[in-house]
Coordinates of C-alpha atoms and ligand atoms in Angstrom, one line a residue:
M282 CA -54.1 8.2 26.9
I283 CA -55.6 11.6 25.7
N284 CA -56.2 13.8 28.5
F285 CA -59.0 15.8 26.8
R286 CA -59.7 19.3 27.6
D287 CA -62.6 19.5 25.1
K288 CA -65.0 16.8 26.6
N289 CA -67.0 17.1 23.3
L290 CA -64.5 15.1 21.8
I291 CA -64.5 12.1 23.6
P292 CA -67.4 10.2 21.6
I293 CA -65.5 11.0 18.5
W294 CA -62.1 9.3 20.0
E295 CA -64.2 6.4 20.8
K296 CA -65.5 6.1 17.2
V297 CA -62.0 6.6 15.7
Q298 CA -60.6 3.7 18.0
R299 CA -63.3 1.6 16.7
G300 CA -62.4 2.5 13.2
E301 CA -66.1 4.1 12.5
E302 CA -66.5 6.7 10.1
L303 CA -67.3 10.5 11.6
S304 CA -70.3 12.1 10.8
F305 CA -70.8 15.7 9.5
E306 CA -71.6 16.8 12.7
D307 CA -68.2 15.4 14.3
G308 CA -66.3 17.3 11.6
I309 CA -67.9 20.5 12.7
T310 CA -67.6 19.7 16.4
L311 CA -63.6 19.1 15.5
Y312 CA -63.4 22.3 13.8
K313 CA -65.2 24.2 16.4
S314 CA -63.1 22.9 18.9
S315 CA -60.1 24.6 20.6
D316 CA -58.5 21.6 22.0
I317 CA -56.0 21.2 19.4
I318 CA -53.5 18.9 21.0
S319 CA -56.3 16.3 21.3
I320 CA -57.4 16.9 17.8
G321 CA -53.7 15.9 17.0
K322 CA -53.1 13.2 19.2
M323 CA -56.2 11.4 17.8
A324 CA -55.3 12.0 14.2
H325 CA -51.6 10.9 15.3
W326 CA -52.8 7.6 16.6
L327 CA -55.0 6.9 13.5
Q328 CA -51.8 7.7 11.4
R329 CA -50.0 5.3 13.3
E330 CA -52.4 2.4 13.0
K331 CA -52.3 3.3 9.0
N332 CA -48.6 3.8 8.9
G333 CA -46.4 3.1 11.8
D334 CA -43.9 5.6 11.8
A335 CA -43.3 5.9 8.5
V336 CA -43.4 9.2 6.8
Y337 CA -43.0 9.0 2.8
F338 CA -41.7 11.4 0.2
V339 CA -41.1 10.6 -3.7
V340 CA -38.3 12.1 -5.9
N341 CA -39.9 14.1 -8.4
Q342 CA -40.3 17.2 -10.6
K343 CA -43.1 19.3 -11.5
I344 CA -43.7 20.6 -14.9
E345 CA -46.3 23.3 -15.8
P346 CA -46.2 23.3 -19.5
T347 CA -48.1 26.7 -19.9
N348 CA -49.6 28.9 -17.9
I349 CA -51.8 30.4 -20.5
C350 CA -55.4 29.5 -19.6
V351 CA -59.0 30.2 -21.6
L352 CA -60.4 30.3 -18.0
S353 CA -59.9 33.5 -15.5
C354 CA -60.7 31.5 -12.2
K355 CA -60.4 34.2 -9.3
F356 CA -58.4 32.8 -7.1
C357 CA -55.6 31.7 -9.7
D358 CA -52.8 33.7 -9.6
F359 CA -50.8 31.7 -12.1
A360 CA -52.7 31.9 -15.4
V361 CA -52.5 34.5 -17.7
K362 CA -53.7 35.2 -21.4
K363 CA -51.6 34.5 -24.7
N364 CA -50.9 38.1 -25.3
S365 CA -49.5 38.5 -22.2
P366 CA -46.0 39.4 -21.5
E367 CA -45.2 36.6 -19.0
A368 CA -47.2 33.8 -21.1
Y369 CA -44.6 31.0 -21.7
E370 CA -44.9 28.0 -23.6
M371 CA -42.8 24.5 -23.6
T372 CA -42.2 22.2 -26.3
I373 CA -42.2 18.7 -25.6
E374 CA -38.2 18.9 -26.0
E375 CA -38.1 21.6 -23.1
I376 CA -40.0 19.3 -20.9
L377 CA -37.9 16.5 -21.4
S378 CA -34.7 18.5 -21.0
K379 CA -36.1 19.3 -17.2
L380 CA -36.1 15.5 -16.3
H381 CA -33.3 13.3 -15.2
P382 CA -33.3 9.5 -15.0
E383 CA -32.7 10.0 -10.9
L384 CA -36.7 11.0 -10.9
L385 CA -39.5 8.5 -10.2
E386 CA -42.5 10.7 -10.8
V387 CA -43.3 13.5 -12.9
H388 CA -46.0 16.0 -11.8
I389 CA -47.8 17.8 -14.5
T390 CA -50.7 20.6 -14.4
G391 CA -51.0 23.6 -16.1
G392 CA -53.0 26.2 -17.9
L393 CA -56.1 25.3 -20.3
H394 CA -54.2 26.2 -23.5
P395 CA -56.5 27.5 -26.7
D396 CA -54.8 26.4 -29.7
W397 CA -52.6 23.2 -28.7
E398 CA -53.7 19.9 -30.0
W399 CA -54.5 16.2 -28.6
E400 CA -51.5 14.7 -29.9
Y401 CA -49.5 17.3 -28.1
Y402 CA -50.9 15.8 -24.7
V403 CA -50.7 12.6 -25.5
G404 CA -47.2 13.1 -27.4
M405 CA -45.8 14.5 -24.0
V406 CA -46.8 11.4 -21.9
R407 CA -45.5 9.1 -24.7
E408 CA -42.2 10.9 -24.9
I409 CA -41.4 11.1 -21.2
K410 CA -41.9 7.4 -20.9
K411 CA -40.0 6.6 -24.1
H412 CA -37.0 8.7 -23.0
F413 CA -37.4 8.1 -19.0
P414 CA -39.1 4.2 -18.7
K415 CA -38.6 4.8 -14.9
I416 CA -40.2 7.7 -14.3
D417 CA -43.9 7.3 -13.6
V418 CA -46.3 10.4 -15.2
K419 CA -48.9 11.9 -12.6
A420 CA -50.7 14.3 -15.1
F421 CA -53.4 16.4 -15.7
T422 CA -56.4 17.7 -12.9
A423 CA -60.1 16.7 -13.7
V424 CA -60.2 20.1 -14.9
E425 CA -58.1 19.3 -17.8
I426 CA -59.4 16.2 -18.8
D427 CA -62.6 17.6 -18.9
F428 CA -61.2 20.6 -21.1
F429 CA -59.4 17.6 -23.3
S430 CA -63.1 16.0 -23.6
K431 CA -64.9 19.0 -24.7
K432 CA -62.3 20.9 -26.9
F433 CA -61.4 17.2 -28.7
K434 CA -64.6 16.0 -28.8
K435 CA -63.7 12.8 -27.1
S436 CA -65.6 11.1 -24.0
I437 CA -63.8 11.2 -20.9
E438 CA -63.4 7.3 -20.8
E439 CA -61.5 8.2 -24.6
V440 CA -59.5 10.7 -23.2
L441 CA -58.4 8.7 -20.1
L442 CA -57.5 5.5 -21.9
E443 CA -55.6 7.3 -24.6
L444 CA -53.5 9.1 -21.9
K445 CA -53.4 5.5 -20.2
E446 CA -52.3 3.9 -23.2
A447 CA -49.5 6.6 -23.8
G448 CA -48.2 5.9 -20.3
L449 CA -50.4 8.2 -17.7
R450 CA -50.3 6.5 -14.3
T451 CA -52.3 8.5 -12.1
L452 CA -54.1 11.9 -11.7
P453 CA -53.4 14.5 -9.8
G454 CA -56.0 16.0 -7.6
G455 CA -56.2 19.2 -8.2
G456 CA -59.1 21.3 -9.2
A457 CA -61.1 20.1 -6.7
E458 CA -60.6 23.5 -4.7
V459 CA -63.9 23.0 -2.4
F460 CA -67.1 21.1 -3.4
S461 CA -69.5 24.0 -2.9
E462 CA -71.8 25.7 -5.7
R463 CA -71.6 28.7 -3.8
V464 CA -68.1 29.2 -3.5
R465 CA -67.5 27.8 -7.3
R466 CA -70.3 30.5 -8.8
L467 CA -68.0 33.3 -6.8
L468 CA -64.7 32.2 -7.5
F469 CA -64.3 30.0 -10.3
N470 CA -67.7 29.7 -12.1
Q471 CA -66.4 28.5 -15.6
K472 CA -65.0 25.7 -13.9
I473 CA -66.2 22.2 -13.4
G474 CA -68.0 21.5 -10.1
A475 CA -68.1 18.5 -7.7
K476 CA -70.3 16.5 -9.7
R477 CA -68.2 16.5 -12.7
W478 CA -64.7 16.3 -10.8
L479 CA -65.9 13.2 -8.8
E480 CA -67.5 11.6 -12.0
I481 CA -64.0 12.1 -13.6
H482 CA -62.2 10.4 -10.8
K483 CA -64.7 7.9 -10.7
K484 CA -64.2 6.8 -14.3
A485 CA -60.2 6.9 -13.8
H486 CA -60.4 4.4 -10.8
E487 CA -62.7 2.2 -13.0
L488 CA -60.0 2.5 -16.0
G489 CA -57.7 1.4 -13.3
I490 CA -56.0 5.0 -13.0
R491 CA -55.4 5.9 -9.6
S492 CA -55.7 9.2 -8.5
N493 CA -55.2 11.9 -5.3
A494 CA -57.8 14.5 -4.0
T495 CA -56.9 18.1 -2.6
L496 CA -58.9 20.6 -0.6
L497 CA -58.1 24.4 -1.2
Y498 CA -58.8 26.0 2.2
G499 CA -58.5 29.4 3.8
H500 CA -60.3 31.6 1.2
I501 CA -64.3 32.2 1.4
E502 CA -65.4 28.5 2.2
T503 CA -67.0 27.7 5.5
I504 CA -66.2 25.0 8.1
E505 CA -69.5 23.2 6.8
E506 CA -68.6 23.2 3.1
R507 CA -64.9 22.0 4.2
V508 CA -66.5 19.1 6.1
N509 CA -68.9 18.2 3.1
H510 CA -65.9 17.9 1.0
F511 CA -64.5 15.4 3.0
L512 CA -67.6 13.3 2.9
L513 CA -67.9 13.3 -0.6
L514 CA -64.5 12.3 -1.3
R515 CA -64.9 9.8 1.5
N516 CA -68.1 8.2 -0.5
L517 CA -66.3 7.8 -3.5
Q518 CA -63.6 6.4 -2.0
K519 CA -65.9 3.8 -0.5
E520 CA -67.0 3.0 -3.8
T521 CA -63.4 2.8 -5.7
G522 CA -60.8 2.5 -3.4
G523 CA -59.1 4.5 -6.1
F524 CA -57.6 7.5 -4.0
L525 CA -54.1 7.4 -3.2
S526 CA -53.7 10.2 -0.9
F527 CA -55.5 13.7 0.2
I528 CA -53.5 16.8 0.2
P529 CA -55.0 19.9 1.9
L530 CA -53.8 23.2 0.1
A531 CA -53.8 26.4 2.2
F532 CA -54.9 29.4 -0.2
Q533 CA -52.0 31.4 -1.1
P534 CA -53.8 35.0 -1.6
G535 CA -50.8 36.6 -3.7
D536 CA -52.6 39.0 -6.0
T537 CA -55.9 37.4 -6.0
G538 CA -57.6 40.2 -4.2
I539 CA -59.8 37.7 -2.4
K540 CA -57.9 38.2 0.6
P541 CA -55.1 40.6 1.6
R542 CA -51.7 39.8 -0.2
N543 CA -50.2 38.5 3.4
Q544 CA -53.3 37.1 4.9
F545 CA -52.0 33.2 5.2
T546 CA -53.9 30.6 6.7
S547 CA -53.1 30.2 10.4
A548 CA -50.8 27.4 11.8
I549 CA -53.6 26.4 13.9
D550 CA -55.9 26.2 11.2
D551 CA -53.2 24.4 9.1
L552 CA -52.4 21.8 11.7
K553 CA -56.4 21.3 12.2
T554 CA -57.4 20.4 8.7
I555 CA -54.4 18.1 8.4
A556 CA -55.6 16.6 11.6
I557 CA -59.2 16.4 10.8
S558 CA -58.6 15.0 7.2
R559 CA -56.9 12.1 8.8
L560 CA -60.0 11.5 10.8
M561 CA -63.1 12.5 8.5
L562 CA -61.0 10.5 5.8
H563 CA -60.2 7.2 7.5
N564 CA -60.6 5.0 4.5
F565 CA -57.7 7.0 2.7
D566 CA -54.1 5.4 3.3
H567 CA -52.2 8.9 2.9
I568 CA -52.6 12.5 4.0
K569 CA -49.9 14.9 2.8
A570 CA -48.1 18.0 4.3
Y571 CA -47.2 20.0 1.2
W572 CA -44.1 20.9 2.6
I573 CA -42.8 23.6 0.0
M574 CA -46.5 25.3 0.7
L575 CA -46.6 24.8 4.6
T576 CA -43.0 25.6 5.5
E577 CA -40.5 23.2 6.6
E578 CA -41.2 24.1 10.1
L579 CA -44.9 23.7 10.0
A580 CA -44.6 20.5 7.9
A581 CA -42.5 18.8 10.6
V582 CA -45.4 19.3 13.3
A583 CA -47.9 18.0 11.0
L584 CA -45.7 14.7 11.1
N585 CA -47.2 14.6 14.4
F586 CA -50.9 15.7 13.4
G587 CA -52.0 13.1 11.2
A588 CA -49.8 13.8 8.1
D589 CA -47.9 10.3 6.7
D590 CA -46.6 12.1 3.3
M591 CA -44.3 15.2 2.5
D592 CA -44.8 14.6 -1.4
G593 CA -41.1 15.3 -2.7
T594 CA -38.1 16.8 -4.3
V595 CA -40.4 19.0 -6.2
G596 CA -39.6 22.5 -6.1
G597 CA -36.4 22.0 -4.9
E598 CA -35.1 24.4 -7.2
R599 CA -36.5 27.2 -5.1
I600 CA -34.1 26.3 -2.1
A601 CA -31.2 25.5 -4.2
H602 CA -29.9 28.9 -4.7
D603 CA -26.3 27.8 -3.0
A604 CA -26.4 24.5 -4.3
G605 CA -23.1 24.3 -5.4
A606 CA -22.0 20.7 -6.6
I607 CA -25.4 18.9 -5.2
T608 CA -28.2 19.2 -7.3
P609 CA -31.3 20.8 -6.3
M610 CA -33.1 17.6 -6.1
Q611 CA -30.6 16.2 -3.6
L612 CA -30.6 19.2 -1.7
A613 CA -34.4 18.9 -1.1
K614 CA -34.0 15.1 -0.8
N615 CA -31.5 15.4 1.7
K616 CA -33.7 18.2 3.5
L617 CA -36.7 16.0 3.6
I618 CA -34.8 13.4 5.3
K619 CA -33.5 15.6 7.9
I620 CA -37.1 16.9 8.7
I621 CA -38.3 13.4 8.9
N622 CA -35.7 12.1 11.0
D623 CA -35.8 15.2 13.4
A624 CA -39.5 14.2 13.7
N625 CA -38.2 10.7 15.1
K626 CA -40.1 8.9 11.9
I627 CA -38.7 7.1 9.4
P628 CA -38.1 8.5 5.9
V629 CA -39.5 6.3 3.2
E630 CA -38.5 6.9 -0.5
R631 CA -41.4 5.6 -2.5
D632 CA -42.6 5.3 -5.7
I633 CA -45.9 7.0 -7.4
F634 CA -48.0 3.8 -5.8
Y635 CA -46.5 4.5 -2.3
K636 CA -44.1 1.2 -2.9
P637 CA -41.2 1.7 -0.6
V638 CA -38.0 2.0 -2.2
R639 CA -35.4 3.0 0.3
L640 CA -35.7 3.6 4.2
H641 CA -33.6 6.4 5.1
S642 CA -33.3 5.2 9.1
N643 CA -31.6 3.2 11.4
N644 CA -33.1 1.3 14.0
V645 CA -36.4 0.0 12.0
I646 CA -38.6 -2.7 12.8
G647 CA -40.4 -4.2 9.9
R648 CA -44.1 -5.2 10.7
V649 CA -46.5 -7.0 8.6
S650 CA -49.3 -4.8 8.5
Y651 CA -51.8 -7.6 9.3
L652 CA -54.1 -8.2 12.4
N653 CA -51.9 -11.6 13.0
T654 CA -48.9 -9.6 13.8
L655 CA -51.0 -7.6 16.6
P656 CA -49.8 -10.0 19.6
F657 CA -46.1 -8.7 18.9
F658 CA -46.7 -5.0 18.6
K659 CA -50.0 -4.2 20.9
Y660 CA -47.6 -4.3 23.8
L661 CA -44.5 -3.8 22.5
D662 CA -42.5 -1.7 25.0
N663 CA -39.6 0.0 23.2
R664 CA -38.5 3.5 22.8
E665 CA -35.3 2.4 20.6
Y666 CA -37.0 1.3 17.4
K667 CA -39.2 2.6 14.8
I668 CA -42.0 0.7 13.3
F669 CA -42.1 0.2 9.5
P670 CA -45.4 -1.7 8.3
A671 CA -45.7 -3.0 5.1
T672 CA -47.0 -6.2 3.1
P673 CA -44.6 -9.6 3.6
R674 CA -43.6 -8.9 0.0
Q675 CA -42.4 -5.1 0.5
L676 CA -40.7 -6.2 3.7
G677 CA -38.9 -9.0 1.8
M678 CA -37.4 -6.8 -0.5
L679 CA -36.5 -4.1 2.2
F680 CA -34.8 -6.7 4.3
K681 CA -32.9 -7.9 1.1
D682 CA -31.5 -4.3 0.8
G683 CA -30.5 -4.5 4.2
N684 CA -33.0 -1.6 4.9
I685 CA -34.1 -3.1 7.9
D686 CA -32.8 -4.3 11.0
A687 CA -34.9 -6.6 12.7
G688 CA -38.9 -7.7 12.0
I689 CA -40.9 -10.2 10.9
V690 CA -39.9 -11.4 7.5
S691 CA -41.6 -13.9 4.8
L692 CA -39.9 -17.3 5.1
V693 CA -38.3 -17.5 1.8
D694 CA -36.9 -14.0 1.8
F695 CA -35.1 -14.9 4.9
F696 CA -33.7 -18.2 3.2
E697 CA -32.4 -15.9 0.9
K698 CA -30.8 -13.1 3.3
E699 CA -29.6 -16.3 5.8
N700 CA -26.1 -14.9 5.7
D701 CA -26.9 -11.6 6.9
F702 CA -29.8 -12.2 9.7
T703 CA -30.6 -14.9 12.0
Y704 CA -33.7 -15.5 13.5
L705 CA -35.3 -15.3 17.1
K706 CA -37.5 -18.1 18.1
Y707 CA -40.7 -16.4 17.0
G708 CA -43.2 -16.2 14.1
I709 CA -46.1 -16.5 12.4
V710 CA -47.0 -20.0 12.3
G711 CA -50.5 -21.9 11.2
N712 CA -51.1 -24.9 13.2
K713 CA -53.0 -27.2 11.4
N714 CA -54.8 -24.2 9.6
V715 CA -54.2 -20.1 9.5
K716 CA -57.4 -19.0 8.2
S717 CA -55.5 -16.0 6.6
V718 CA -53.7 -18.0 3.4
L719 CA -56.6 -19.1 1.4
L720 CA -56.9 -20.5 -2.0
Y721 CA -60.5 -19.8 -3.9
S722 CA -60.9 -22.1 -6.4
K723 CA -63.9 -22.6 -9.4
F724 CA -62.5 -26.6 -9.5
P725 CA -61.4 -28.9 -6.7
I726 CA -57.8 -28.5 -6.6
E727 CA -56.6 -31.6 -8.4
Q728 CA -58.5 -30.0 -11.3
L729 CA -56.3 -26.8 -11.6
D730 CA -53.8 -28.2 -14.2
K731 CA -53.5 -26.0 -17.0
K732 CA -55.7 -23.3 -15.1
S733 CA -55.2 -19.8 -14.6
I734 CA -54.5 -18.3 -10.7
A735 CA -54.5 -14.8 -9.6
V736 CA -51.9 -14.6 -6.7
T737 CA -52.1 -11.4 -4.6
D738 CA -49.0 -8.9 -5.0
E739 CA -48.6 -8.7 -1.2
T740 CA -47.5 -12.3 -1.0
S741 CA -43.8 -14.0 -1.1
T742 CA -43.7 -17.0 1.2
S743 CA -47.5 -18.2 0.3
F744 CA -47.1 -17.9 -3.1
R745 CA -44.1 -20.5 -2.9
L746 CA -46.1 -22.7 -0.9
L747 CA -49.0 -22.6 -3.0
Q748 CA -46.1 -23.5 -6.0
V749 CA -45.1 -26.5 -3.7
L750 CA -48.3 -27.8 -3.2
L751 CA -49.7 -27.8 -6.9
E752 CA -46.6 -28.4 -8.7
L753 CA -44.7 -30.7 -6.2
K754 CA -47.5 -32.5 -4.5
Y755 CA -49.9 -32.5 -7.0
G756 CA -47.6 -32.5 -10.3
L757 CA -49.8 -29.6 -11.5
D758 CA -48.9 -27.4 -14.4
V759 CA -50.4 -23.7 -13.7
V760 CA -50.2 -20.4 -14.8
Y761 CA -49.6 -17.9 -12.3
V762 CA -50.6 -13.9 -12.5
R763 CA -49.6 -11.3 -10.1
E764 CA -52.6 -9.1 -9.4
K765 CA -53.8 -6.5 -6.7
I766 CA -56.6 -8.7 -5.1
S767 CA -59.0 -7.0 -2.8
A768 CA -62.4 -8.1 -1.3
R769 CA -64.1 -5.3 -3.4
E770 CA -62.7 -6.9 -6.6
K771 CA -65.3 -7.4 -9.3
T772 CA -62.8 -8.6 -12.0
L773 CA -61.7 -11.8 -10.5
P774 CA -64.4 -13.9 -12.2
N775 CA -62.0 -14.0 -15.1
F776 CA -59.4 -16.6 -13.3
D777 CA -60.1 -20.0 -12.1
A778 CA -58.7 -19.6 -9.1
F779 CA -56.9 -16.8 -6.5
L780 CA -54.6 -17.0 -3.8
T781 CA -55.2 -14.2 -1.0
I782 CA -53.7 -13.7 2.1
G783 CA -53.8 -11.6 5.8
D784 CA -56.5 -9.4 6.4
E785 CA -58.0 -9.5 2.7
A786 CA -58.1 -13.2 3.0
L787 CA -60.3 -12.7 6.3
K788 CA -62.8 -10.1 4.6
F789 CA -63.1 -12.6 1.7
L790 CA -64.3 -15.0 4.2
K791 CA -67.3 -12.6 5.1
N792 CA -67.9 -11.6 1.6
K793 CA -67.9 -14.9 -0.6
L794 CA -67.5 -14.4 -4.4
D795 CA -69.8 -16.6 -6.5
G796 CA -68.3 -19.3 -8.3
F797 CA -65.4 -20.1 -6.1
N798 CA -66.8 -22.9 -4.4
Y799 CA -63.6 -24.5 -3.2
I800 CA -61.4 -22.8 -0.6
Y801 CA -58.3 -24.3 0.7
D802 CA -56.3 -23.3 3.8
L803 CA -52.6 -23.8 2.6
A804 CA -51.4 -24.4 6.2
Q805 CA -53.8 -27.0 6.2
L806 CA -53.1 -28.6 2.9
W807 CA -49.3 -28.3 4.2
Y808 CA -50.4 -30.0 7.7
D809 CA -52.8 -33.0 5.7
W810 CA -49.3 -34.0 3.7
K811 CA -46.4 -33.3 6.3
N812 CA -48.0 -33.6 9.4
L813 CA -46.6 -30.5 10.6
P814 CA -47.3 -26.7 11.1
F815 CA -46.6 -24.2 8.7
V816 CA -44.0 -21.1 9.2
F817 CA -45.1 -18.1 7.0
A818 CA -42.6 -15.5 8.7
V819 CA -40.0 -15.6 11.1
W820 CA -38.7 -12.7 13.6
A821 CA -35.3 -11.7 12.0
V822 CA -32.4 -9.9 13.5
K823 CA -29.3 -8.5 11.5
K824 CA -26.3 -10.8 12.6
D825 CA -24.1 -7.9 13.2
L826 CA -26.4 -6.1 15.8
P827 CA -24.7 -6.4 19.3
Q828 CA -25.7 -9.3 21.2
T829 CA -26.7 -7.3 24.2
K830 CA -29.3 -5.6 21.4
I831 CA -30.4 -8.9 20.3
D832 CA -31.2 -10.2 23.6
A833 CA -32.9 -7.1 24.6
L834 CA -35.2 -7.5 21.4
D835 CA -35.9 -11.1 22.4
K836 CA -37.1 -10.2 26.0
L837 CA -39.2 -7.2 24.5
L838 CA -41.1 -9.8 22.4
N839 CA -41.4 -12.4 25.0
D840 CA -42.7 -10.0 27.2
A841 CA -44.9 -8.7 24.6
L842 CA -46.6 -12.1 23.7
N843 CA -47.3 -13.0 27.4
K844 CA -48.8 -9.5 28.1
F845 CA -50.9 -9.6 25.1
F846 CA -52.2 -13.6 25.7
S847 CA -52.7 -13.0 29.4
S848 CA -54.5 -9.8 29.0
T849 CA -58.0 -9.7 29.4
T850 CA -58.3 -6.4 27.6
E851 CA -60.3 -6.6 24.4
I852 CA -58.5 -6.3 21.1
E853 CA -59.1 -2.8 19.4
E854 CA -62.4 -2.3 18.0
Y855 CA -60.7 -0.9 15.0
Y856 CA -60.3 -4.3 13.7
N857 CA -63.8 -5.2 14.1
V858 CA -64.4 -2.6 11.8
K859 CA -61.6 -2.9 9.6
I860 CA -62.0 -6.6 8.8
G861 CA -65.6 -7.2 9.6
F862 CA -65.4 -9.8 12.5
T863 CA -66.4 -10.2 15.8
Q864 CA -64.1 -9.8 19.3
K865 CA -64.9 -13.5 19.3
E866 CA -64.0 -14.1 16.0
I867 CA -60.5 -12.2 16.0
Q868 CA -59.6 -13.9 19.4
D869 CA -60.5 -17.5 18.0
Y870 CA -58.3 -16.1 14.8
L871 CA -55.2 -14.9 16.8
N872 CA -55.6 -18.0 19.2
N873 CA -55.3 -20.2 16.7
I874 CA -51.7 -18.7 15.4
V875 CA -48.3 -20.1 17.3
Y876 CA -46.2 -17.2 17.9
R877 CA -43.4 -18.9 19.4
L878 CA -41.1 -21.5 17.4
G879 CA -40.8 -24.9 18.7
E880 CA -39.2 -28.1 17.7
K881 CA -41.9 -29.2 15.3
E882 CA -42.0 -25.4 13.6
I883 CA -37.9 -25.6 13.1
Q884 CA -38.5 -29.1 11.9
S885 CA -40.9 -27.6 9.1
I886 CA -38.9 -24.5 8.3
S887 CA -35.9 -27.1 7.0
L888 CA -38.6 -29.2 5.1
F889 CA -40.0 -26.5 3.6
K890 CA -36.4 -25.1 2.6
E891 CA -35.5 -28.6 0.7
Y892 CA -39.2 -28.1 -1.2
Y893 CA -38.6 -24.3 -1.9
Q894 CA -34.7 -25.3 -3.2
T895 CA -36.3 -28.0 -5.3
L896 CA -39.0 -25.8 -6.5
L897 CA -36.3 -23.3 -8.0
L898 CA -34.4 -26.0 -9.3
K899 CA -37.4 -27.1 -11.2
H900 CA -38.0 -23.7 -12.7
S901 CA -34.7 -22.9 -13.6
E902 CA -34.4 -26.3 -15.7
E903 CA -37.7 -25.5 -16.9
E904 CA -36.6 -22.0 -18.3
K905 CA -33.4 -23.6 -19.7
K906 CA -35.5 -26.0 -21.7
V907 CA -37.7 -23.2 -23.1
K908 CA -34.5 -21.5 -24.0
L909 CA -32.9 -24.5 -25.7
S910 CA -36.0 -24.9 -27.7
H911 CA -36.1 -21.3 -29.1
Ligands
SF4_138 S1 -58.3 26.6 -14.5 FE1 -56.6 26.7 -13.6 S2 -54.7 27.6 -14.5 FE2 -57.1 28.2 -15.4 S3 -57.2 29.9 -14.4 FE3 -58.8 28.5 -13.4 S4 -57.0 27.8 -11.7 FE4 -56.0 28.9 -13.4

């Protein structure tokens, strides 16, 4: 698959495919290698494992409330002192005037102002949320958070909690520069070092504030310092899982005097750093190619070197001199969509947490991003479609909005789009049991009346199946709370039960939570009740696709399944590490799932549809009763 010119990269490639983390020495080998194409291909492979053909962007705006700063970092070409003629300060009203309702994210960072009061910062976030409730606020680097903590004599926790309360959603990744005491002493000795930066991000993650991370490269740092930076970030991610993305930032010499004005990083170094960060930070979901800094041409190439995010419309005004009637933001958005489409990827408009809002591409196949869809995709020999992986619930929403032409869609989402979609005779079916749709409970199921159940925010159909079972079969009245449920979770003991699905459910099988002694497989409960398999998802296609196209897709799927189940090659070891299952366990799991819909499966779909409709009717009558009683 990869024709390595540098054979030293082969053991690294084997580790990447197994999902293992790369060592410090691997990082150095990668940096020292001149086999840039192989490095790019490895990173692109991992990028596609994680994000398929998706490339994300957000409609956002950057605000720098002031350039006045109490510090004087050597590499900073932005900050000035208060008495400088270039100094500026924005009022909250001025900040609000730069925003508009179409934005989904505002990114706020700035100088460390000597005089501003704490209320100004909290008020800024609060007012943005008040006037623009749909805009998510990403604000204040760890350097600013540390400054607030010292200046206003508050703990880091107090600072973060007060900002969160005002509406702060995430922290940007700036201020990390490069985690090296040597560089810090030489270039920014008044600024916080690695220990404090990591401590602040860790605290933010513990308080439920997600964050991002950066590396500023191409100044005086060594490759050893870059690799060490990756390792420190990876370790924190392992502990908290709180980082959303990583952004390598090329140093801009400007008038800093650190490097001659025009001595930018080379395109090779930029691509290598993006690719190596993808490979070293295997536990980060997203790597950004920050297009405004990299240039459009290089950012486009980076989409085949491990990057899956182009940040957003931020900075659009710089390219908008002849915008005419089009807003700078719209111009930047159109440009981003074009760059991504030209790279044969799917432009995915997202929110601050990478929830897809809209896909800007045709010929997209939706893939539920769980191991159980591997038999369809491992050998899917297609050149026509681009693959978009997401959770069942996210895919359901995109199907409903007509963003996807075909793919695996959760059964209840299909019910809602039956006028526009039909299904091929393929799906994801639990035959008796499924092993990856599990209710963990502290009590026997019949005793869950009036109890609270956490439900993973990834599910559509499994949640409805749970409701059908609990409410219509057992006659229980239960409180459901949508939650992000991951096998690393520590807060679940607050609930009486929780529903987990997909790969996380498989991980829970390996890491049982104390106290949850009753484990129910929902497919098994359905089978015991109805003596039928349960269809969780079907392969849907748009009805208005030409029949030849539908037939061709049917054949592709048939061939892909035949090849997968007749092949003796082992399933990617990637999943062994990701889920913690052995090859045998993975094979048993996949062999137990039914992928082709026969008579019983179709009968089960009809039966479940009746129960689902009864459930919806019951809920709407209950709602009416509640309204009447008020
Ligand atoms: S703290 Fe930030 S804004 Fe201030 S001088 Fe340093 S890099 Fe520039």
